[in-house]
Amino acid sequence: MSAGYFPKREKLGLEDLFKGLVTASHILHYHGVLDAYGHISVRSPDNHSTFYLSCNISPALLSSPDDLTEYNIEDATPVEKDAKPGYLERYLHSEIYKRFPTVNSVVHSHCSDVLPYCVSGVPLRATGHMAGFLGTTVPVWDISSHYPSGSKHDLLVRDITVAASLSATFKPATSAGFLYSKMRSALPSQIGGSSEPSHEPDHFVVLMQGHGFTTVAHGIEEAVYQAIYTKEAAKTQTAALTIHNAYFGGTFEGKVDVEGGGKIKQGKVKSEGELKYLSDREAADTWETNRRTAMRPWGLWCREVEVCPLYRNECPGGDDE
Ligand SMILES: [Zn+2]
């Protein structure tokens, strides 16, 4: 991790963290990743088993530490008994932090630019170098087979069991990354083995059927970067698919009028050209480069929300003042 609240700021204070979390919520709203719904959380730097998430308030209207609630990762209960009402979907955050100790920030979004890739079967891919963190596959998690009996089928991640299923999708048990980390943990350390399997997720983004997406990161700035560029990648891919299909046409199959004889025959016209997405190597290398520069857009985005009168950040202190 090269940039972010973890672990760059070795003596990160809570004031810093709260100010950054409120700013991050404003940035995500400003860029259309969050509207009146959706949320960003951050793990506590003082206590690895808790995290901070806003109370049940629109992200744009967060303004002070009083709007933030500390939750236990174990069961998503508030640390303080008299906490303000929170989000139903806080379990989504807690189960990701529980499964991945290296994840320190989570964004959950219902962004309408991404939603088509959650329902159409068209895979979201990295169309440009700013979206290398998407890799070459972005899983789509479908809640429909995970509803507990008797529960509402409203697509919300409202309990630990459902949330655990979502968090597992970031590192599927059959994935190459999962098997590799298992294999490494089984080898003697002299030949590259490690005593612990890797706790890094295989994917930074998981799409949620009919719902939106969730992205995980090592710090607030990276989480914001990934959320914004997931939206941008979806917009770019949609535009590319649109002009591609308009120019090359889709596959046409059926009876066609064959020129000359006026006969009607079966025919098929294939579209031409293929969209070119980032290769596995390109995705990995571009993200390795770009994650080192995440503080550059962060500085711009902070200023954008700072000068916009809609947003108020009354958190004291912090490096961003
Ligand atoms: Zn949601």
mmCIF file of C-alpha atoms and ligand atoms in Angstrom:
data_model
loop_
_atom_site.group_PDB
_atom_site.id
_atom_site.type_symbol
_atom_site.label_atom_id
_atom_site.label_comp_id
_atom_site.label_asym_id
_atom_site.label_seq_id
_atom_site.Cartn_x
_atom_site.Cartn_y
_atom_site.Cartn_z
ATOM 1 C CA MET A 1 0.000 0.000 0.000
ATOM 2 C CA SER A 2 1.634 3.185 -1.111
ATOM 3 C CA ALA A 3 -0.894 5.855 -0.256
ATOM 4 C CA GLY A 4 -3.679 6.246 2.182
ATOM 5 C CA TYR A 5 -4.496 6.545 5.820
ATOM 6 C CA PHE A 6 -3.038 3.079 6.367
ATOM 7 C CA PRO A 7 -0.171 2.594 6.926
ATOM 8 C CA LYS A 8 1.357 5.772 5.515
ATOM 9 C CA ARG A 9 0.308 7.916 8.428
ATOM 10 C CA GLU A 10 1.989 5.906 11.114
ATOM 11 C CA LYS A 11 0.582 7.952 13.948
ATOM 12 C CA LEU A 12 -2.843 8.427 12.545
ATOM 13 C CA GLY A 13 -5.136 10.155 15.005
ATOM 14 C CA LEU A 14 -8.866 9.735 15.118
ATOM 15 C CA GLU A 15 -9.365 13.420 14.277
ATOM 16 C CA ASP A 16 -7.463 12.842 11.048
ATOM 17 C CA LEU A 17 -9.458 9.761 10.317
ATOM 18 C CA PHE A 18 -12.855 11.340 10.951
ATOM 19 C CA LYS A 19 -12.049 14.348 8.824
ATOM 20 C CA GLY A 20 -10.860 12.085 6.021
ATOM 21 C CA LEU A 21 -13.928 9.872 6.215
ATOM 22 C CA VAL A 22 -16.318 12.837 6.046
ATOM 23 C CA THR A 23 -14.365 14.306 3.118
ATOM 24 C CA ALA A 24 -14.404 10.926 1.357
ATOM 25 C CA SER A 25 -18.204 10.754 1.664
ATOM 26 C CA HIS A 26 -18.493 14.227 0.135
ATOM 27 C CA ILE A 27 -16.129 13.327 -2.726
ATOM 28 C CA LEU A 28 -18.054 10.156 -3.539
ATOM 29 C CA HIS A 29 -21.286 12.142 -3.616
ATOM 30 C CA TYR A 30 -19.747 14.923 -5.711
ATOM 31 C CA HIS A 31 -18.625 12.356 -8.288
ATOM 32 C CA GLY A 32 -21.959 10.559 -8.413
ATOM 33 C CA VAL A 33 -20.750 7.319 -6.856
ATOM 34 C CA LEU A 34 -23.085 7.821 -3.881
ATOM 35 C CA ASP A 35 -26.413 9.610 -3.918
ATOM 36 C CA ALA A 36 -28.677 9.681 -0.892
ATOM 37 C CA TYR A 37 -27.680 6.041 -0.414
ATOM 38 C CA GLY A 38 -24.419 4.153 -0.226
ATOM 39 C CA HIS A 39 -21.583 4.478 2.262
ATOM 40 C CA ILE A 40 -17.858 4.395 2.959
ATOM 41 C CA SER A 41 -16.308 2.974 6.116
ATOM 42 C CA VAL A 42 -12.817 2.799 7.595
ATOM 43 C CA ARG A 43 -11.197 0.425 10.078
ATOM 44 C CA SER A 44 -10.156 1.968 13.379
ATOM 45 C CA PRO A 45 -6.411 2.633 13.579
ATOM 46 C CA ASP A 46 -6.613 2.208 17.364
ATOM 47 C CA ASN A 47 -8.575 -1.016 17.466
ATOM 48 C CA HIS A 48 -8.299 -3.527 14.635
ATOM 49 C CA SER A 49 -11.602 -5.132 15.632
ATOM 50 C CA THR A 50 -13.781 -2.058 15.104
ATOM 51 C CA PHE A 51 -14.605 0.244 12.217
ATOM 52 C CA TYR A 52 -16.289 3.595 11.623
ATOM 53 C CA LEU A 53 -19.313 4.169 9.423
ATOM 54 C CA SER A 54 -21.700 7.081 9.263
ATOM 55 C CA CYS A 55 -25.035 6.911 10.989
ATOM 56 C CA ASN A 56 -28.139 6.734 8.834
ATOM 57 C CA ILE A 57 -27.612 10.007 6.984
ATOM 58 C CA SER A 58 -27.053 10.948 3.342
ATOM 59 C CA PRO A 59 -23.307 10.974 2.524
ATOM 60 C CA ALA A 60 -23.388 14.586 1.332
ATOM 61 C CA LEU A 61 -24.783 15.756 4.669
ATOM 62 C CA LEU A 62 -22.148 14.211 6.922
ATOM 63 C CA SER A 63 -20.386 17.011 8.733
ATOM 64 C CA SER A 64 -18.998 16.083 12.134
ATOM 65 C CA PRO A 65 -17.611 13.211 14.223
ATOM 66 C CA ASP A 66 -21.077 12.988 15.823
ATOM 67 C CA ASP A 67 -22.343 11.618 12.511
ATOM 68 C CA LEU A 68 -19.957 8.654 12.710
ATOM 69 C CA THR A 69 -20.514 5.431 14.632
ATOM 70 C CA GLU A 70 -17.949 2.879 15.766
ATOM 71 C CA TYR A 71 -19.025 -0.728 15.165
ATOM 72 C CA ASN A 72 -17.652 -4.070 16.310
ATOM 73 C CA ILE A 73 -16.399 -6.125 13.378
ATOM 74 C CA GLU A 74 -17.466 -9.343 15.061
ATOM 75 C CA ASP A 75 -21.208 -8.707 14.774
ATOM 76 C CA ALA A 76 -21.688 -5.149 13.454
ATOM 77 C CA THR A 77 -23.114 -3.965 16.760
ATOM 78 C CA PRO A 78 -22.338 -0.373 17.810
ATOM 79 C CA VAL A 79 -19.593 -0.030 20.403
ATOM 80 C CA GLU A 80 -21.605 2.621 22.243
ATOM 81 C CA LYS A 81 -24.995 1.479 23.487
ATOM 82 C CA ASP A 82 -26.660 4.818 22.738
ATOM 83 C CA ALA A 83 -25.402 5.074 19.146
ATOM 84 C CA LYS A 84 -27.571 6.769 16.544
ATOM 85 C CA PRO A 85 -29.515 4.472 14.192
ATOM 86 C CA GLY A 86 -27.198 3.013 11.562
ATOM 87 C CA TYR A 87 -27.371 1.512 8.098
ATOM 88 C CA LEU A 88 -29.050 -1.862 7.613
ATOM 89 C CA GLU A 89 -26.154 -2.872 5.373
ATOM 90 C CA ARG A 90 -23.382 -2.318 7.935
ATOM 91 C CA TYR A 91 -22.890 -6.129 7.967
ATOM 92 C CA LEU A 92 -21.444 -5.861 4.497
ATOM 93 C CA HIS A 93 -18.589 -3.792 5.942
ATOM 94 C CA SER A 94 -18.039 -5.878 9.072
ATOM 95 C CA GLU A 95 -17.792 -9.197 7.242
ATOM 96 C CA ILE A 96 -15.266 -7.828 4.756
ATOM 97 C CA TYR A 97 -13.066 -6.470 7.569
ATOM 98 C CA LYS A 98 -13.411 -9.807 9.364
ATOM 99 C CA ARG A 99 -12.318 -11.860 6.353
ATOM 100 C CA PHE A 100 -9.547 -9.543 5.126
ATOM 101 C CA PRO A 101 -7.306 -8.102 7.869
ATOM 102 C CA THR A 102 -5.414 -5.986 5.314
ATOM 103 C CA VAL A 103 -8.557 -4.189 4.131
ATOM 104 C CA ASN A 104 -9.010 -0.858 5.899
ATOM 105 C CA SER A 105 -11.706 0.869 3.862
ATOM 106 C CA VAL A 106 -14.866 -0.252 2.059
ATOM 107 C CA VAL A 107 -17.201 1.625 -0.307
ATOM 108 C CA HIS A 108 -20.676 0.372 -1.193
ATOM 109 C CA SER A 109 -22.489 2.087 -4.082
ATOM 110 C CA HIS A 110 -25.711 1.815 -6.079
ATOM 111 C CA CYS A 111 -24.223 3.816 -8.977
ATOM 112 C CA SER A 112 -26.506 3.650 -12.019
ATOM 113 C CA ASP A 113 -23.567 3.679 -14.473
ATOM 114 C CA VAL A 114 -22.362 0.384 -13.030
ATOM 115 C CA LEU A 115 -25.776 -1.214 -12.512
ATOM 116 C CA PRO A 116 -26.174 -2.412 -16.151
ATOM 117 C CA TYR A 117 -23.150 -4.681 -15.597
ATOM 118 C CA CYS A 118 -24.874 -6.125 -12.518
ATOM 119 C CA VAL A 119 -27.882 -7.385 -14.465
ATOM 120 C CA SER A 120 -27.003 -7.882 -18.134
ATOM 121 C CA GLY A 121 -24.446 -10.659 -18.097
ATOM 122 C CA VAL A 122 -22.033 -8.317 -19.903
ATOM 123 C CA PRO A 123 -18.807 -8.559 -17.897
ATOM 124 C CA LEU A 124 -17.345 -5.311 -16.580
ATOM 125 C CA ARG A 125 -13.769 -5.052 -17.847
ATOM 126 C CA ALA A 126 -10.881 -2.626 -17.576
ATOM 127 C CA THR A 127 -11.101 -0.458 -20.683
ATOM 128 C CA GLY A 128 -8.317 1.911 -19.710
ATOM 129 C CA HIS A 129 -5.215 2.193 -17.563
ATOM 130 C CA MET A 130 -6.961 4.039 -14.726
ATOM 131 C CA ALA A 131 -9.041 0.936 -14.044
ATOM 132 C CA GLY A 132 -6.282 -1.665 -13.831
ATOM 133 C CA PHE A 133 -7.446 -2.535 -10.305
ATOM 134 C CA LEU A 134 -10.438 -4.269 -11.922
ATOM 135 C CA GLY A 135 -8.096 -6.981 -13.217
ATOM 136 C CA THR A 136 -9.487 -9.117 -16.017
ATOM 137 C CA THR A 137 -12.572 -10.381 -14.202
ATOM 138 C CA VAL A 138 -15.032 -8.662 -11.914
ATOM 139 C CA PRO A 139 -17.279 -11.162 -10.100
ATOM 140 C CA VAL A 140 -21.034 -10.653 -9.888
ATOM 141 C CA TRP A 141 -22.501 -11.793 -6.584
ATOM 142 C CA ASP A 142 -26.152 -12.833 -6.661
ATOM 143 C CA ILE A 143 -27.984 -12.597 -3.351
ATOM 144 C CA SER A 144 -30.959 -14.631 -4.589
ATOM 145 C CA SER A 145 -29.534 -17.967 -3.444
ATOM 146 C CA HIS A 146 -28.472 -16.627 -0.052
ATOM 147 C CA TYR A 147 -31.669 -15.254 1.481
ATOM 148 C CA PRO A 148 -32.262 -16.820 4.895
ATOM 149 C CA SER A 149 -35.675 -18.476 5.110
ATOM 150 C CA GLY A 150 -38.372 -16.078 6.143
ATOM 151 C CA SER A 151 -36.273 -13.008 5.335
ATOM 152 C CA LYS A 152 -37.207 -10.155 3.048
ATOM 153 C CA HIS A 153 -36.056 -10.585 -0.543
ATOM 154 C CA ASP A 154 -35.157 -6.909 -0.883
ATOM 155 C CA LEU A 155 -31.546 -7.405 -2.060
ATOM 156 C CA LEU A 156 -30.165 -5.692 1.053
ATOM 157 C CA VAL A 157 -27.240 -7.243 2.909
ATOM 158 C CA ARG A 158 -28.940 -7.247 6.285
ATOM 159 C CA ASP A 159 -27.262 -10.022 8.249
ATOM 160 C CA ILE A 160 -23.951 -11.738 8.908
ATOM 161 C CA THR A 161 -24.652 -14.882 6.867
ATOM 162 C CA VAL A 162 -25.535 -13.021 3.694
ATOM 163 C CA ALA A 163 -22.673 -10.564 4.206
ATOM 164 C CA ALA A 164 -20.195 -13.444 4.671
ATOM 165 C CA SER A 165 -21.256 -14.812 1.298
ATOM 166 C CA LEU A 166 -20.597 -11.449 -0.328
ATOM 167 C CA SER A 167 -17.199 -11.040 1.353
ATOM 168 C CA ALA A 168 -16.164 -14.546 0.221
ATOM 169 C CA THR A 169 -16.681 -13.455 -3.384
ATOM 170 C CA PHE A 170 -13.655 -11.172 -3.079
ATOM 171 C CA LYS A 171 -11.532 -14.331 -2.782
ATOM 172 C CA PRO A 172 -13.466 -17.341 -4.050
ATOM 173 C CA ALA A 173 -12.361 -20.717 -2.624
ATOM 174 C CA THR A 174 -11.825 -22.032 -6.152
ATOM 175 C CA SER A 175 -9.854 -19.031 -7.410
ATOM 176 C CA ALA A 176 -6.227 -19.225 -8.460
ATOM 177 C CA GLY A 177 -5.295 -16.733 -5.733
ATOM 178 C CA PHE A 178 -6.985 -18.755 -3.018
ATOM 179 C CA LEU A 179 -5.404 -22.041 -4.157
ATOM 180 C CA TYR A 180 -2.003 -20.377 -4.544
ATOM 181 C CA SER A 181 -2.058 -18.977 -1.032
ATOM 182 C CA LYS A 182 -3.131 -22.381 0.310
ATOM 183 C CA MET A 183 -0.313 -24.064 -1.590
ATOM 184 C CA ARG A 184 2.257 -21.544 -0.358
ATOM 185 C CA SER A 185 1.168 -22.005 3.207
ATOM 186 C CA ALA A 186 1.728 -25.758 2.820
ATOM 187 C CA LEU A 187 5.328 -25.363 1.566
ATOM 188 C CA PRO A 188 8.411 -25.131 3.805
ATOM 189 C CA SER A 189 9.501 -21.503 4.183
ATOM 190 C CA GLN A 190 12.922 -22.291 2.630
ATOM 191 C CA ILE A 191 11.304 -22.857 -0.736
ATOM 192 C CA GLY A 192 8.871 -19.981 -0.696
ATOM 193 C CA GLY A 193 6.242 -21.254 1.637
ATOM 194 C CA SER A 194 4.641 -19.059 4.252
ATOM 195 C CA SER A 195 3.037 -20.120 7.484
ATOM 196 C CA GLU A 196 -0.089 -18.107 6.764
ATOM 197 C CA PRO A 197 -2.242 -18.178 3.658
ATOM 198 C CA SER A 198 -2.577 -14.766 2.024
ATOM 199 C CA HIS A 199 -5.402 -12.679 3.410
ATOM 200 C CA GLU A 200 -5.388 -10.316 0.469
ATOM 201 C CA PRO A 201 -8.574 -10.327 -1.602
ATOM 202 C CA ASP A 202 -8.268 -11.542 -5.197
ATOM 203 C CA HIS A 203 -10.656 -8.844 -6.371
ATOM 204 C CA PHE A 204 -10.942 -5.202 -5.350
ATOM 205 C CA VAL A 205 -14.443 -4.862 -6.788
ATOM 206 C CA VAL A 206 -17.468 -7.157 -6.657
ATOM 207 C CA LEU A 207 -20.690 -6.336 -8.488
ATOM 208 C CA MET A 208 -23.972 -7.134 -6.779
ATOM 209 C CA GLN A 209 -26.853 -8.469 -8.866
ATOM 210 C CA GLY A 210 -29.603 -5.855 -9.178
ATOM 211 C CA HIS A 211 -27.996 -3.698 -6.503
ATOM 212 C CA GLY A 212 -24.636 -2.044 -7.207
ATOM 213 C CA PHE A 213 -21.045 -2.721 -6.256
ATOM 214 C CA THR A 214 -18.644 -2.878 -3.347
ATOM 215 C CA THR A 215 -14.950 -2.067 -3.442
ATOM 216 C CA VAL A 216 -12.294 -2.806 -0.832
ATOM 217 C CA ALA A 217 -8.932 -1.104 -0.289
ATOM 218 C CA HIS A 218 -6.052 -0.634 2.089
ATOM 219 C CA GLY A 219 -6.956 2.960 2.852
ATOM 220 C CA ILE A 220 -9.533 5.706 2.354
ATOM 221 C CA GLU A 221 -7.873 7.373 -0.641
ATOM 222 C CA GLU A 222 -7.512 4.105 -2.530
ATOM 223 C CA ALA A 223 -11.104 3.147 -1.781
ATOM 224 C CA VAL A 224 -12.302 6.496 -3.164
ATOM 225 C CA TYR A 225 -10.055 6.148 -6.226
ATOM 226 C CA GLN A 226 -11.351 2.649 -6.944
ATOM 227 C CA ALA A 227 -14.997 3.635 -6.464
ATOM 228 C CA ILE A 228 -14.714 6.641 -8.790
ATOM 229 C CA TYR A 229 -12.787 4.759 -11.466
ATOM 230 C CA THR A 230 -15.150 1.783 -11.289
ATOM 231 C CA LYS A 231 -17.885 4.217 -12.269
ATOM 232 C CA GLU A 232 -15.682 5.775 -14.968
ATOM 233 C CA ALA A 233 -14.722 2.341 -16.339
ATOM 234 C CA ALA A 234 -18.383 1.359 -16.607
ATOM 235 C CA LYS A 235 -19.227 4.601 -18.435
ATOM 236 C CA THR A 236 -16.336 4.138 -20.849
ATOM 237 C CA GLN A 237 -17.189 0.514 -21.541
ATOM 238 C CA THR A 238 -20.846 1.358 -22.154
ATOM 239 C CA ALA A 239 -19.831 4.085 -24.611
ATOM 240 C CA ALA A 240 -17.346 1.756 -26.329
ATOM 241 C CA LEU A 241 -19.933 -1.011 -26.650
ATOM 242 C CA THR A 242 -22.484 1.468 -27.994
ATOM 243 C CA ILE A 243 -20.272 2.884 -30.749
ATOM 244 C CA HIS A 244 -18.867 -0.548 -31.511
ATOM 245 C CA ASN A 245 -22.320 -2.004 -32.076
ATOM 246 C CA ALA A 246 -23.471 1.062 -34.013
ATOM 247 C CA TYR A 247 -20.460 0.911 -36.325
ATOM 248 C CA PHE A 248 -19.995 -2.815 -36.794
ATOM 249 C CA GLY A 249 -23.575 -3.889 -36.204
ATOM 250 C CA GLY A 250 -24.684 -6.830 -34.160
ATOM 251 C CA THR A 251 -25.075 -10.396 -35.292
ATOM 252 C CA PHE A 252 -28.079 -10.761 -37.563
ATOM 253 C CA GLU A 253 -29.531 -14.156 -38.125
ATOM 254 C CA GLY A 254 -32.633 -15.057 -40.117
ATOM 255 C CA LYS A 255 -34.094 -14.989 -43.588
ATOM 256 C CA VAL A 256 -32.376 -12.510 -45.863
ATOM 257 C CA ASP A 257 -33.107 -11.288 -49.332
ATOM 258 C CA VAL A 258 -30.182 -12.462 -51.435
ATOM 259 C CA GLU A 259 -29.313 -9.847 -53.992
ATOM 260 C CA GLY A 260 -29.677 -10.875 -57.620
ATOM 261 C CA GLY A 261 -32.079 -13.753 -57.608
ATOM 262 C CA GLY A 262 -34.572 -12.240 -55.256
ATOM 263 C CA LYS A 263 -34.567 -15.452 -53.321
ATOM 264 C CA ILE A 264 -35.109 -15.735 -49.649
ATOM 265 C CA LYS A 265 -32.488 -17.805 -47.832
ATOM 266 C CA GLN A 266 -31.176 -18.369 -44.353
ATOM 267 C CA GLY A 267 -28.320 -16.040 -43.685
ATOM 268 C CA LYS A 268 -26.107 -14.701 -40.941
ATOM 269 C CA VAL A 269 -24.182 -11.455 -40.705
ATOM 270 C CA LYS A 270 -21.510 -11.309 -38.066
ATOM 271 C CA SER A 271 -20.337 -8.182 -36.353
ATOM 272 C CA GLU A 272 -16.709 -7.277 -36.831
ATOM 273 C CA GLY A 273 -14.051 -6.066 -34.505
ATOM 274 C CA GLU A 274 -13.491 -6.775 -30.866
ATOM 275 C CA LEU A 275 -13.252 -4.367 -27.989
ATOM 276 C CA LYS A 276 -9.751 -4.474 -26.605
ATOM 277 C CA TYR A 277 -9.500 -4.605 -22.845
ATOM 278 C CA LEU A 278 -6.439 -4.539 -20.603
ATOM 279 C CA SER A 279 -4.574 -7.841 -20.438
ATOM 280 C CA ASP A 280 -3.816 -9.484 -17.126
ATOM 281 C CA ARG A 281 -0.288 -8.063 -17.176
ATOM 282 C CA GLU A 282 -1.436 -4.590 -18.218
ATOM 283 C CA ALA A 283 -4.061 -4.513 -15.497
ATOM 284 C CA ALA A 284 -1.557 -5.509 -12.818
ATOM 285 C CA ASP A 285 1.164 -3.140 -14.017
ATOM 286 C CA THR A 286 -1.088 -0.108 -14.507
ATOM 287 C CA TRP A 287 -2.515 -0.521 -11.020
ATOM 288 C CA GLU A 288 0.954 -0.920 -9.561
ATOM 289 C CA THR A 289 1.839 2.436 -11.162
ATOM 290 C CA ASN A 290 -1.388 4.283 -10.429
ATOM 291 C CA ARG A 291 -1.798 3.288 -6.812
ATOM 292 C CA ARG A 292 1.401 5.215 -6.118
ATOM 293 C CA THR A 293 -0.255 8.373 -7.421
ATOM 294 C CA ALA A 294 -3.557 8.108 -5.573
ATOM 295 C CA MET A 295 -2.741 11.202 -3.498
ATOM 296 C CA ARG A 296 -2.795 13.421 -6.612
ATOM 297 C CA PRO A 297 -6.491 13.033 -7.432
ATOM 298 C CA TRP A 298 -7.244 12.964 -3.701
ATOM 299 C CA GLY A 299 -5.870 16.500 -3.332
ATOM 300 C CA LEU A 300 -7.982 17.722 -6.254
ATOM 301 C CA TRP A 301 -11.111 15.980 -5.028
ATOM 302 C CA CYS A 302 -10.674 17.416 -1.515
ATOM 303 C CA ARG A 303 -10.504 20.924 -2.964
ATOM 304 C CA GLU A 304 -13.559 20.359 -5.157
ATOM 305 C CA VAL A 305 -15.761 19.524 -2.176
ATOM 306 C CA GLU A 306 -14.119 22.156 0.004
ATOM 307 C CA VAL A 307 -15.246 24.976 -2.300
ATOM 308 C CA CYS A 308 -18.727 23.528 -2.868
ATOM 309 C CA PRO A 309 -21.166 25.066 -0.360
ATOM 310 C CA LEU A 310 -23.270 21.918 -0.166
ATOM 311 C CA TYR A 311 -20.599 20.148 1.854
ATOM 312 C CA ARG A 312 -19.587 20.996 5.410
ATOM 313 C CA ASN A 313 -16.712 19.297 7.165
ATOM 314 C CA GLU A 314 -16.630 20.496 10.758
ATOM 315 C CA CYS A 315 -14.315 17.778 12.002
ATOM 316 C CA PRO A 316 -11.423 19.347 13.920
ATOM 317 C CA GLY A 317 -7.773 18.966 12.983
ATOM 318 C CA GLY A 318 -6.612 16.673 10.244
ATOM 319 C CA ASP A 319 -3.899 16.947 7.626
ATOM 320 C CA ASP A 320 -6.260 18.196 4.971
ATOM 321 C CA GLU A 321 -6.879 21.604 6.475
HETATM 322 ZN ZN ZN B 1 -26.898 -1.221 -0.942
#
